[in-house]
């Protein structure tokens, strides 16, 4: 918890600035690997958070963080880096590059949420998986080197 609280405090100004700049808006809200399918060679998103406007109104990088965390959790850290780099290139907005400073918090939060959801399904999710996901959340918060070079091996 202290790491999380520190990360919250350290990124408060940047998160508020991103909200003022319009980067907090209605998003998919549940953007992970199980909610993406490739149809005719095109990745297609489905099963968005449609039932709760508040839960789906988030920073767009927080939305992306769920996919990046999920790719990393599945051992495809390089793919997560490619997705992040491609997103930053396509956005053509330097403020997203500045926003990457809050990504460790977003990734850790998404990993923690994944672990909590898994705890609700103990018969379906092995305890080891839950512990690994919580460890991933802690790693995102602890590693200052990650902040400057997310997902690079």
Tab-separated table of C-alpha atoms in Angstrom:
chain	number	residue	atom	x	y	z
A	1	UNK	CA	0.000	0.000	0.000
A	2	UNK	CA	2.733	2.593	0.748
A	3	UNK	CA	4.161	2.163	-2.774
A	4	UNK	CA	0.721	2.654	-4.262
A	5	UNK	CA	0.030	5.729	-2.123
A	6	UNK	CA	3.402	7.193	-3.087
A	7	UNK	CA	2.721	6.584	-6.769
A	8	UNK	CA	-0.723	8.181	-6.421
A	9	UNK	CA	0.769	11.253	-4.773
A	10	UNK	CA	3.666	11.517	-7.225
A	11	UNK	CA	1.376	11.401	-10.256
A	12	UNK	CA	-1.526	13.495	-8.949
A	13	UNK	CA	-0.584	16.650	-10.856
A	14	UNK	CA	0.008	14.792	-14.115
A	15	UNK	CA	-3.254	12.861	-13.785
A	16	UNK	CA	-5.168	16.097	-13.102
A	17	UNK	CA	-3.477	17.760	-16.067
A	18	UNK	CA	-4.420	14.856	-18.328
A	19	UNK	CA	-8.019	15.161	-17.163
A	20	UNK	CA	-8.026	18.883	-17.983
A	21	UNK	CA	-6.534	18.119	-21.409
A	22	UNK	CA	-9.413	15.757	-22.240
A	23	UNK	CA	-7.563	12.456	-21.876
A	24	UNK	CA	-10.101	11.195	-19.342
A	25	UNK	CA	-13.152	10.141	-21.291
A	26	UNK	CA	-15.482	7.254	-22.023
A	27	UNK	CA	-13.253	4.319	-23.005
A	28	UNK	CA	-13.598	0.581	-23.552
A	29	UNK	CA	-12.922	0.065	-19.852
A	30	UNK	CA	-12.095	-3.649	-20.018
A	31	UNK	CA	-9.400	-3.793	-22.672
A	32	UNK	CA	-7.603	-7.080	-22.073
A	33	UNK	CA	-6.673	-10.017	-24.290
A	34	UNK	CA	-9.904	-11.935	-23.734
A	35	UNK	CA	-11.865	-8.965	-25.109
A	36	UNK	CA	-10.019	-8.721	-28.421
A	37	UNK	CA	-10.559	-10.958	-31.429
A	38	UNK	CA	-8.968	-10.800	-34.877
A	39	UNK	CA	-11.597	-10.696	-37.636
A	40	UNK	CA	-10.356	-10.658	-41.233
A	41	UNK	CA	-6.912	-9.677	-39.979
A	42	UNK	CA	-8.218	-6.724	-37.962
A	43	UNK	CA	-8.110	-6.675	-34.135
A	44	UNK	CA	-11.684	-6.066	-32.972
A	45	UNK	CA	-12.626	-5.046	-29.450
A	46	UNK	CA	-15.743	-6.377	-27.748
A	47	UNK	CA	-17.353	-6.633	-24.306
A	48	UNK	CA	-16.712	-3.039	-23.254
A	49	UNK	CA	-17.943	-1.718	-19.918
A	50	UNK	CA	-21.307	-0.555	-21.180
A	51	UNK	CA	-23.209	-0.948	-17.912
A	52	UNK	CA	-21.401	1.766	-15.937
A	53	UNK	CA	-20.428	5.133	-17.387
A	54	UNK	CA	-18.347	5.973	-14.309
A	55	UNK	CA	-16.208	2.818	-14.517
A	56	UNK	CA	-15.603	3.353	-18.230
A	57	UNK	CA	-14.719	7.059	-17.924
A	58	UNK	CA	-10.979	6.788	-17.459
A	59	UNK	CA	-7.666	8.058	-18.780
A	60	UNK	CA	-7.118	6.572	-22.213
A	61	UNK	CA	-3.663	5.406	-21.133
A	62	UNK	CA	-5.280	3.592	-18.197
A	63	UNK	CA	-7.460	1.797	-20.721
A	64	UNK	CA	-4.389	0.845	-22.747
A	65	UNK	CA	-2.578	-0.219	-19.555
A	66	UNK	CA	-4.907	-3.201	-19.129
A	67	UNK	CA	-3.853	-4.620	-22.490
A	68	UNK	CA	-0.178	-3.895	-21.839
A	69	UNK	CA	-0.325	-5.496	-18.387
A	70	UNK	CA	-2.092	-8.533	-19.813
A	71	UNK	CA	0.494	-8.949	-22.582
A	72	UNK	CA	3.294	-8.650	-20.031
A	73	UNK	CA	1.585	-11.117	-17.675
A	74	UNK	CA	1.422	-13.646	-20.518
A	75	UNK	CA	5.180	-13.361	-21.076
A	76	UNK	CA	4.943	-11.168	-24.157
A	77	UNK	CA	6.594	-8.048	-22.779
A	78	UNK	CA	8.085	-7.264	-26.184
A	79	UNK	CA	4.612	-7.264	-27.735
A	80	UNK	CA	3.453	-4.866	-25.004
A	81	UNK	CA	6.316	-2.554	-25.906
A	82	UNK	CA	5.399	-2.696	-29.576
A	83	UNK	CA	1.755	-1.877	-28.806
A	84	UNK	CA	2.746	1.050	-26.575
A	85	UNK	CA	5.255	2.408	-29.110
A	86	UNK	CA	2.748	2.059	-31.944
A	87	UNK	CA	0.060	3.832	-29.931
A	88	UNK	CA	2.415	6.707	-29.127
A	89	UNK	CA	3.460	6.981	-32.779
A	90	UNK	CA	-0.098	6.904	-34.127
A	91	UNK	CA	-1.438	9.401	-31.591
A	92	UNK	CA	0.915	12.147	-32.830
A	93	UNK	CA	0.391	13.879	-29.487
A	94	UNK	CA	3.517	14.530	-27.398
A	95	UNK	CA	1.335	14.737	-24.275
A	96	UNK	CA	0.888	10.945	-24.452
A	97	UNK	CA	4.647	10.520	-24.227
A	98	UNK	CA	4.603	12.735	-21.127
A	99	UNK	CA	1.690	10.659	-19.819
A	100	UNK	CA	3.814	7.516	-19.887
A	101	UNK	CA	5.197	8.725	-16.538
A	102	UNK	CA	1.926	7.610	-14.924
A	103	UNK	CA	1.951	4.229	-16.693
A	104	UNK	CA	3.635	2.299	-13.827
A	105	UNK	CA	0.737	3.318	-11.560
A	106	UNK	CA	-1.817	2.403	-14.228
A	107	UNK	CA	-0.156	-0.969	-14.871
A	108	UNK	CA	0.080	-1.762	-11.160
A	109	UNK	CA	-3.561	-0.830	-10.650
A	110	UNK	CA	-4.673	-3.036	-13.548
A	111	UNK	CA	-2.619	-5.953	-12.208
A	112	UNK	CA	-4.079	-5.487	-8.730
A	113	UNK	CA	-7.608	-5.364	-10.147
A	114	UNK	CA	-6.900	-8.563	-12.093
A	115	UNK	CA	-5.722	-10.262	-8.879
A	116	UNK	CA	-8.768	-9.103	-6.891
A	117	UNK	CA	-11.131	-10.348	-9.606
A	118	UNK	CA	-9.292	-13.680	-9.572
A	119	UNK	CA	-9.798	-13.903	-5.809
A	120	UNK	CA	-13.548	-13.840	-6.469
A	121	UNK	CA	-13.149	-17.035	-8.516
A	122	UNK	CA	-10.933	-19.241	-6.360
A	123	UNK	CA	-12.145	-22.455	-7.970
A	124	UNK	CA	-11.248	-21.150	-11.461
A	125	UNK	CA	-7.944	-19.393	-10.785
A	126	UNK	CA	-4.941	-21.045	-9.133
A	127	UNK	CA	-3.547	-19.229	-6.097
A	128	UNK	CA	-0.146	-19.120	-7.813
A	129	UNK	CA	-1.650	-17.059	-10.639
A	130	UNK	CA	-3.073	-14.562	-8.150
A	131	UNK	CA	0.259	-14.268	-6.327
A	132	UNK	CA	2.150	-13.787	-9.608
A	133	UNK	CA	-0.260	-11.038	-10.665
A	134	UNK	CA	0.130	-9.245	-7.322
A	135	UNK	CA	3.899	-9.570	-7.720
A	136	UNK	CA	3.592	-7.983	-11.149
A	137	UNK	CA	1.681	-5.052	-9.631
A	138	UNK	CA	4.420	-4.536	-7.045
A	139	UNK	CA	7.127	-4.747	-9.718
A	140	UNK	CA	5.509	-1.962	-11.743
A	141	UNK	CA	5.491	0.311	-8.699
A	142	UNK	CA	8.970	-0.560	-7.426
A	143	UNK	CA	11.071	-0.329	-10.542
A	144	UNK	CA	12.136	3.259	-11.274
A	145	UNK	CA	13.981	2.012	-14.371
A	146	UNK	CA	10.641	0.827	-15.775
A	147	UNK	CA	9.367	4.397	-15.833
A	148	UNK	CA	11.908	5.506	-18.386
A	149	UNK	CA	11.803	2.416	-20.533
A	150	UNK	CA	8.562	0.523	-20.185
A	151	UNK	CA	8.581	-2.929	-21.704
A	152	UNK	CA	12.108	-2.914	-23.046
A	153	UNK	CA	14.168	-6.018	-22.416
